[in-house]
CSV table of C-alpha atoms in Angstrom, one decimal:
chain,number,residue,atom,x,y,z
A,1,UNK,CA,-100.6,22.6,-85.6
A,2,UNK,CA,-99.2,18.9,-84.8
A,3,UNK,CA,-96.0,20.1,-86.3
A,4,UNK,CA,-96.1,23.0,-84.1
A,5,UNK,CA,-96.7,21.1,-80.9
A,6,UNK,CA,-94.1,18.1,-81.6
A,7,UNK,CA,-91.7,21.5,-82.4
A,8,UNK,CA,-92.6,23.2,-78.6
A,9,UNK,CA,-92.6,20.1,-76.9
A,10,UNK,CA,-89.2,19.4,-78.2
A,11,UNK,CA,-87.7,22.8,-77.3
A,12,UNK,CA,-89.7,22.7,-74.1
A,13,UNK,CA,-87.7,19.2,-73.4
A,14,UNK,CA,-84.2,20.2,-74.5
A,15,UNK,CA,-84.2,23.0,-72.4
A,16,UNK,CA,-86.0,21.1,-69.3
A,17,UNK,CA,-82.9,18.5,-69.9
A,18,UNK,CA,-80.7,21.5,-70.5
A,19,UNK,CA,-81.6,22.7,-66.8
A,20,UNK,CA,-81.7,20.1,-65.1
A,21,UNK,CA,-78.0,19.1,-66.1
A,22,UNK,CA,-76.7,22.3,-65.2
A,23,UNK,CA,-78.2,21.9,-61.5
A,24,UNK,CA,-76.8,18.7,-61.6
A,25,UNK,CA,-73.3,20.2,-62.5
A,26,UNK,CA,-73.2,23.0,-60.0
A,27,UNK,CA,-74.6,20.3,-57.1
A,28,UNK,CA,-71.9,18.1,-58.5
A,29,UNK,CA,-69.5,20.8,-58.1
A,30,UNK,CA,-70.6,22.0,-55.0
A,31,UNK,CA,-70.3,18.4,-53.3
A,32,UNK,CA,-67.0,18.3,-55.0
A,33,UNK,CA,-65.5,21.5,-53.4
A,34,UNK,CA,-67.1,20.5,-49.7
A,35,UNK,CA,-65.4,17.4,-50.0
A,36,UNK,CA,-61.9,18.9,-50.6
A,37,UNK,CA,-62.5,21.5,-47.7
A,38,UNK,CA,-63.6,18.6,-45.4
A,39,UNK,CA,-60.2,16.7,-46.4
A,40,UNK,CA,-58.3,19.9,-46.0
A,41,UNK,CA,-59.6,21.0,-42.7
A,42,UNK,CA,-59.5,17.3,-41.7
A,43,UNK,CA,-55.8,17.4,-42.7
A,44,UNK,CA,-55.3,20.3,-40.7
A,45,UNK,CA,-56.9,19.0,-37.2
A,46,UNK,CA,-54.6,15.8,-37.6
A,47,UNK,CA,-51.3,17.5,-38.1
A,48,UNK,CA,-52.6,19.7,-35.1
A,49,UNK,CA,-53.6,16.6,-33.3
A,50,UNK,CA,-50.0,15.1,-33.8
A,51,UNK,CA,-48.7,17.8,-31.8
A,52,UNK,CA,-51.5,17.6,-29.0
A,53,UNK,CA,-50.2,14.3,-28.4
A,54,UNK,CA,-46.3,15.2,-28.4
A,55,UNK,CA,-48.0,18.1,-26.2
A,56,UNK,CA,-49.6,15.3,-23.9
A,57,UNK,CA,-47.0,13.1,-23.7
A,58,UNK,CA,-44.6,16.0,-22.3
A,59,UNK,CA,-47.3,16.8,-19.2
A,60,UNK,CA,-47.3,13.2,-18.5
A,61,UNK,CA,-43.3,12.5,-18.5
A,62,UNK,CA,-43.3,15.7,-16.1
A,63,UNK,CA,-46.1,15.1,-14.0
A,64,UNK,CA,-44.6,11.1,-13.6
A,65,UNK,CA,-41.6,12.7,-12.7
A,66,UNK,CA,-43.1,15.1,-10.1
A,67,UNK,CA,-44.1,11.6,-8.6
A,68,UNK,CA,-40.5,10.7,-8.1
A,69,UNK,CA,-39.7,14.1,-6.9
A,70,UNK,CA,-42.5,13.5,-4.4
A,71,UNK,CA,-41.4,10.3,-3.2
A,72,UNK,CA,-37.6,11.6,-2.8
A,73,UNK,CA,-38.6,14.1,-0.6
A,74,UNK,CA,-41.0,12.0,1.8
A,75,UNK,CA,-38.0,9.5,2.1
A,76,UNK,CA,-36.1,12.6,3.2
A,77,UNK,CA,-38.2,13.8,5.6
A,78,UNK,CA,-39.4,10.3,7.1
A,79,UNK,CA,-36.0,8.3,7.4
A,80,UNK,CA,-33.8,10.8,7.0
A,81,UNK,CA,-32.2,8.9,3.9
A,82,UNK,CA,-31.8,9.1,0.2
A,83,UNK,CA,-28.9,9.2,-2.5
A,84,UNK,CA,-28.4,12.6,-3.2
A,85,UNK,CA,-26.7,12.5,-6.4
A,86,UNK,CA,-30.1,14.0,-7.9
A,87,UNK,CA,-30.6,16.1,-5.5
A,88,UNK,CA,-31.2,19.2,-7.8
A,89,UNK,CA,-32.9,17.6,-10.7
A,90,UNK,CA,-35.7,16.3,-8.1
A,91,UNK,CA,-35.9,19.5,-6.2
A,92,UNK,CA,-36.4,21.8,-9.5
A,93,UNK,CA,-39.0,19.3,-10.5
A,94,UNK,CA,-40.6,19.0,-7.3
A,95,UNK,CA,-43.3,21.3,-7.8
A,96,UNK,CA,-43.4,22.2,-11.3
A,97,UNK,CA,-46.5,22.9,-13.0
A,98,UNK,CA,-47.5,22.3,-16.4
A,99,UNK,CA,-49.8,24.4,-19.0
A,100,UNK,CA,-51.7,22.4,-21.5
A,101,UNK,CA,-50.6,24.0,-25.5
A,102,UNK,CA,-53.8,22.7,-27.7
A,103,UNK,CA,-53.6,22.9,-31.6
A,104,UNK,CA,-56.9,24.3,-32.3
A,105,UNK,CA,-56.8,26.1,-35.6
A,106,UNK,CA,-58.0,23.3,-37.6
A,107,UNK,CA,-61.0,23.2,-35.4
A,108,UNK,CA,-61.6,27.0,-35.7
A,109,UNK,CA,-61.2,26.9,-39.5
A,110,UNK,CA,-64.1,24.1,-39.5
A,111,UNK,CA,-66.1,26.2,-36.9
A,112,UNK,CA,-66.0,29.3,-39.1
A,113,UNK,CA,-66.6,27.1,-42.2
A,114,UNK,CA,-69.5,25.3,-40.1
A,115,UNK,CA,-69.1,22.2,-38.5
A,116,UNK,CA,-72.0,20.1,-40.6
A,117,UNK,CA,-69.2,20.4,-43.3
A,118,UNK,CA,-68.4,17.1,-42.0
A,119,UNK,CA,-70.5,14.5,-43.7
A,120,UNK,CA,-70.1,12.1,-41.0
A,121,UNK,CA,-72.4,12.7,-37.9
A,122,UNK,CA,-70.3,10.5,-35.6
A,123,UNK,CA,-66.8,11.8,-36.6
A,124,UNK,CA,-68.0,15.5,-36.1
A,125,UNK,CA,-69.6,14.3,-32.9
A,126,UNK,CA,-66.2,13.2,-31.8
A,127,UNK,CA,-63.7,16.1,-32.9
A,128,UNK,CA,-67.2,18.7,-30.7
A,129,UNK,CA,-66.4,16.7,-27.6
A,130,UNK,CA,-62.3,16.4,-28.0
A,131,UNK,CA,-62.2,20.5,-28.9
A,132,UNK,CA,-65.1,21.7,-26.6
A,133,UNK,CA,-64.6,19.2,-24.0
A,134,UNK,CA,-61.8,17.3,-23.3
A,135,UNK,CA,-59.3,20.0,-24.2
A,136,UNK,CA,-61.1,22.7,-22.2
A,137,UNK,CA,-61.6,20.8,-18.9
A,138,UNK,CA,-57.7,20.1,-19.0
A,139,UNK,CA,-56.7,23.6,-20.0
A,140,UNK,CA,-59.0,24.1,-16.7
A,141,UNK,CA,-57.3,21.3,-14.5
A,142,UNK,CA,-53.7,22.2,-15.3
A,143,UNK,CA,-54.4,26.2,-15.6
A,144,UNK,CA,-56.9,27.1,-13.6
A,145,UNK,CA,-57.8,24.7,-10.5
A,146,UNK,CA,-56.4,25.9,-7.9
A,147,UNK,CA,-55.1,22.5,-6.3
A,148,UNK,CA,-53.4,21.8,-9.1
A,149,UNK,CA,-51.1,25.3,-9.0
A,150,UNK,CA,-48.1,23.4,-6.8
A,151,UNK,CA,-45.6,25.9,-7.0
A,152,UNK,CA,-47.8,28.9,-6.1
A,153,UNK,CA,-49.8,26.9,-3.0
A,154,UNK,CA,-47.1,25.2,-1.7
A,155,UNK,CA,-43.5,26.0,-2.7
A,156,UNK,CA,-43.6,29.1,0.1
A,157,UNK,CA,-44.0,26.6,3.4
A,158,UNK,CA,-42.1,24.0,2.1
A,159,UNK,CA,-39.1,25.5,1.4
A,160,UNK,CA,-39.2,27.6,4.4
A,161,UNK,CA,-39.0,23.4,5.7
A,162,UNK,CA,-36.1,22.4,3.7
A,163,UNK,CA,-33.8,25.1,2.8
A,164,UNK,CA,-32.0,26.1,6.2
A,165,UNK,CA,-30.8,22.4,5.4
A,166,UNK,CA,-29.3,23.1,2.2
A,167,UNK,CA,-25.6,23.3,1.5
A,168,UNK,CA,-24.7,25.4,-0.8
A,169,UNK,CA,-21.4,26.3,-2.7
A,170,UNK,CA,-19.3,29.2,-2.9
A,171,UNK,CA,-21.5,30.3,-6.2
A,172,UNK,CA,-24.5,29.9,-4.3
A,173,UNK,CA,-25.8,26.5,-6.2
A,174,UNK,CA,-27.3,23.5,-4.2
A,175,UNK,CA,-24.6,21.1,-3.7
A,176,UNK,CA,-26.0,18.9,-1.0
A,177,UNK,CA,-28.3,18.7,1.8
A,178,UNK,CA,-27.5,17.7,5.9
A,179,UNK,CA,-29.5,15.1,7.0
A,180,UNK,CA,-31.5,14.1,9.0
A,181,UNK,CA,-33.9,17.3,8.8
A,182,UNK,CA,-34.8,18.0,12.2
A,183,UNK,CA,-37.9,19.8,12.8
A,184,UNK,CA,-41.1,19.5,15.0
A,185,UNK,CA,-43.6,16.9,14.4
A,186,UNK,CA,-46.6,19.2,13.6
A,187,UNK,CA,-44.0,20.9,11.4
A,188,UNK,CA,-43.0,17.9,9.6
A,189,UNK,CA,-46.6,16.3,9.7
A,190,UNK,CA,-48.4,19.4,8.0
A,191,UNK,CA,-45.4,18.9,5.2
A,192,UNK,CA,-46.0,15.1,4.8
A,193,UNK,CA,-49.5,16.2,4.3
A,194,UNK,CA,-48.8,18.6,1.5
A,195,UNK,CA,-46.8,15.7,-0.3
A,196,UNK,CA,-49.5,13.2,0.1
A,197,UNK,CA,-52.2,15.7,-1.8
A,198,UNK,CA,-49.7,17.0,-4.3
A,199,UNK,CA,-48.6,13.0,-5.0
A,200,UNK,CA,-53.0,12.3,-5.0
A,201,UNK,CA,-53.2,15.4,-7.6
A,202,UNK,CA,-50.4,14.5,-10.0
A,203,UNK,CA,-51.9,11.0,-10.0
A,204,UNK,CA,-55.8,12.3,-10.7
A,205,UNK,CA,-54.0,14.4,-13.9
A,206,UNK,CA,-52.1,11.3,-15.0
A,207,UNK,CA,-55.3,9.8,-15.3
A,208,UNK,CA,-56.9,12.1,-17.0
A,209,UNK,CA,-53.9,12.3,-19.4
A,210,UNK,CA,-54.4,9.2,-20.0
A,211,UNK,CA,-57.9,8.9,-21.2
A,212,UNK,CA,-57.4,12.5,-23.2
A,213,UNK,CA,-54.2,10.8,-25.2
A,214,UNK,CA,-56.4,7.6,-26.1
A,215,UNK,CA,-59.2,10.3,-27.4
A,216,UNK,CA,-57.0,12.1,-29.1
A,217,UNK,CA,-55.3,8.6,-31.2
A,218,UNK,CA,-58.7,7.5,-31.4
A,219,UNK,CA,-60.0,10.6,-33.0
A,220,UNK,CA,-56.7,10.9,-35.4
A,221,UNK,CA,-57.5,7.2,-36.7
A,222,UNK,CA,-61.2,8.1,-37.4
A,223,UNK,CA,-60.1,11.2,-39.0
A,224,UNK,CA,-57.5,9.1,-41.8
A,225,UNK,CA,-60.0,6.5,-42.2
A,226,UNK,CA,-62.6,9.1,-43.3
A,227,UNK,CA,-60.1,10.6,-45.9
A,228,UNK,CA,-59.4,7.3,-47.4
């Protein structure tokens, strides 16, 4: 009967050890595949977050150029002066808008995957508010707010102010411009006007830009360091 017992508690013990190491190997293995789909998608929202900022840095070149634009016009208009060998570059610019292209499918992947597949509570915190809020309220700003839309508010009434000043050549292209512009004062004062809030506007998106681009390096630096 000892025998017995010593025999069953044996068998009942190799198996018990037996079980437990296979759960141990499958939790191993299951850690083990989470952690190369974390480094994978990880991978994938830095490369995508490379291009964000070559994205950014575009919006912010042609916003700070819509700035010059700006001020080339209001010198124009208030002294009747300016050098006119960019003449075209800064009137094409003038009121340009910009859209805001977001790399997002690493994002997605890890949202269909589920976002606690990122270990680290403060790193997923940060790639939530880059995706769900920075990138949204600047896909708002340069898409969708209304004072922000230069070219589709503005473009009518002030060309209407500067064209019949144009000189054109015999293919129809801008070529110069006869100065000074002579037009009414409440004519001229409600353009000014428009200059002043497009030049406030441009400024409020370059500093928003700004603050998006140092999320954005931020997050990328938090995301390499995680994969070390």
């Amino acid at each position: 009967m000892k025998k017995n017992f010593k025999k069953y508690a044996f068998e009942f013990l190799s198996i018990f050890i037996a079980v437990i190491s296979a759960f141990a190997l499958n939790n191993w293995n299951d850690n083990r595949r989470d952690e190369q789909a974390q480094k994978k998608i990880l991978d994938e929202i830095s490369n995508g977050l490379e291009k964000d900022i070559e994205d950014v840095e575009l919006n912010v070149q042609g916003h700070a150029f819509g700035l010059k634009s700006n001020k080339f016009w209001r010198k124009i208009i208030m002294t009747g002066e300016a050098d006119l060998d960019s003449l075209n570059v800064y009137y094409f610019n003038f009121l340009r808008d910009f859209i805001s292209i977001q790399n997002t499918s690493g994002y997605e992947n890890l949202k269909s995957r589920g976002l606690e597949l990122i270990k680290n509570d403060s790193l997923r915190t940060a790639i939530i508010s880059l995706y769900e809020y920075d990138y949204k309220t600047l896909k708002t700003l340069e898409e969708e707010y209304f004072e922000m839309q230069f070219h589709e508010n503005y473009y009518k009434e002030i060309n209407d102010y500067l064209a019949p000043s144009f000189r054109f050549d015999t293919e129809g292209s801008i070529v110069g411009i006869e100065l000074p512009i002579v037009r009414g004062d409440q004519e001229k004062n409600k353009i000014l006007s428009y200059l002043w809030k497009i030049d406030a506007n441009r400024k409020f998106a370059l500093n928003f830009y700004k603050q998006i681009e140092a999320n954005i390096i931020n997050l990328k630096k938090r995301i390499e360091s995680e994969k070390r």
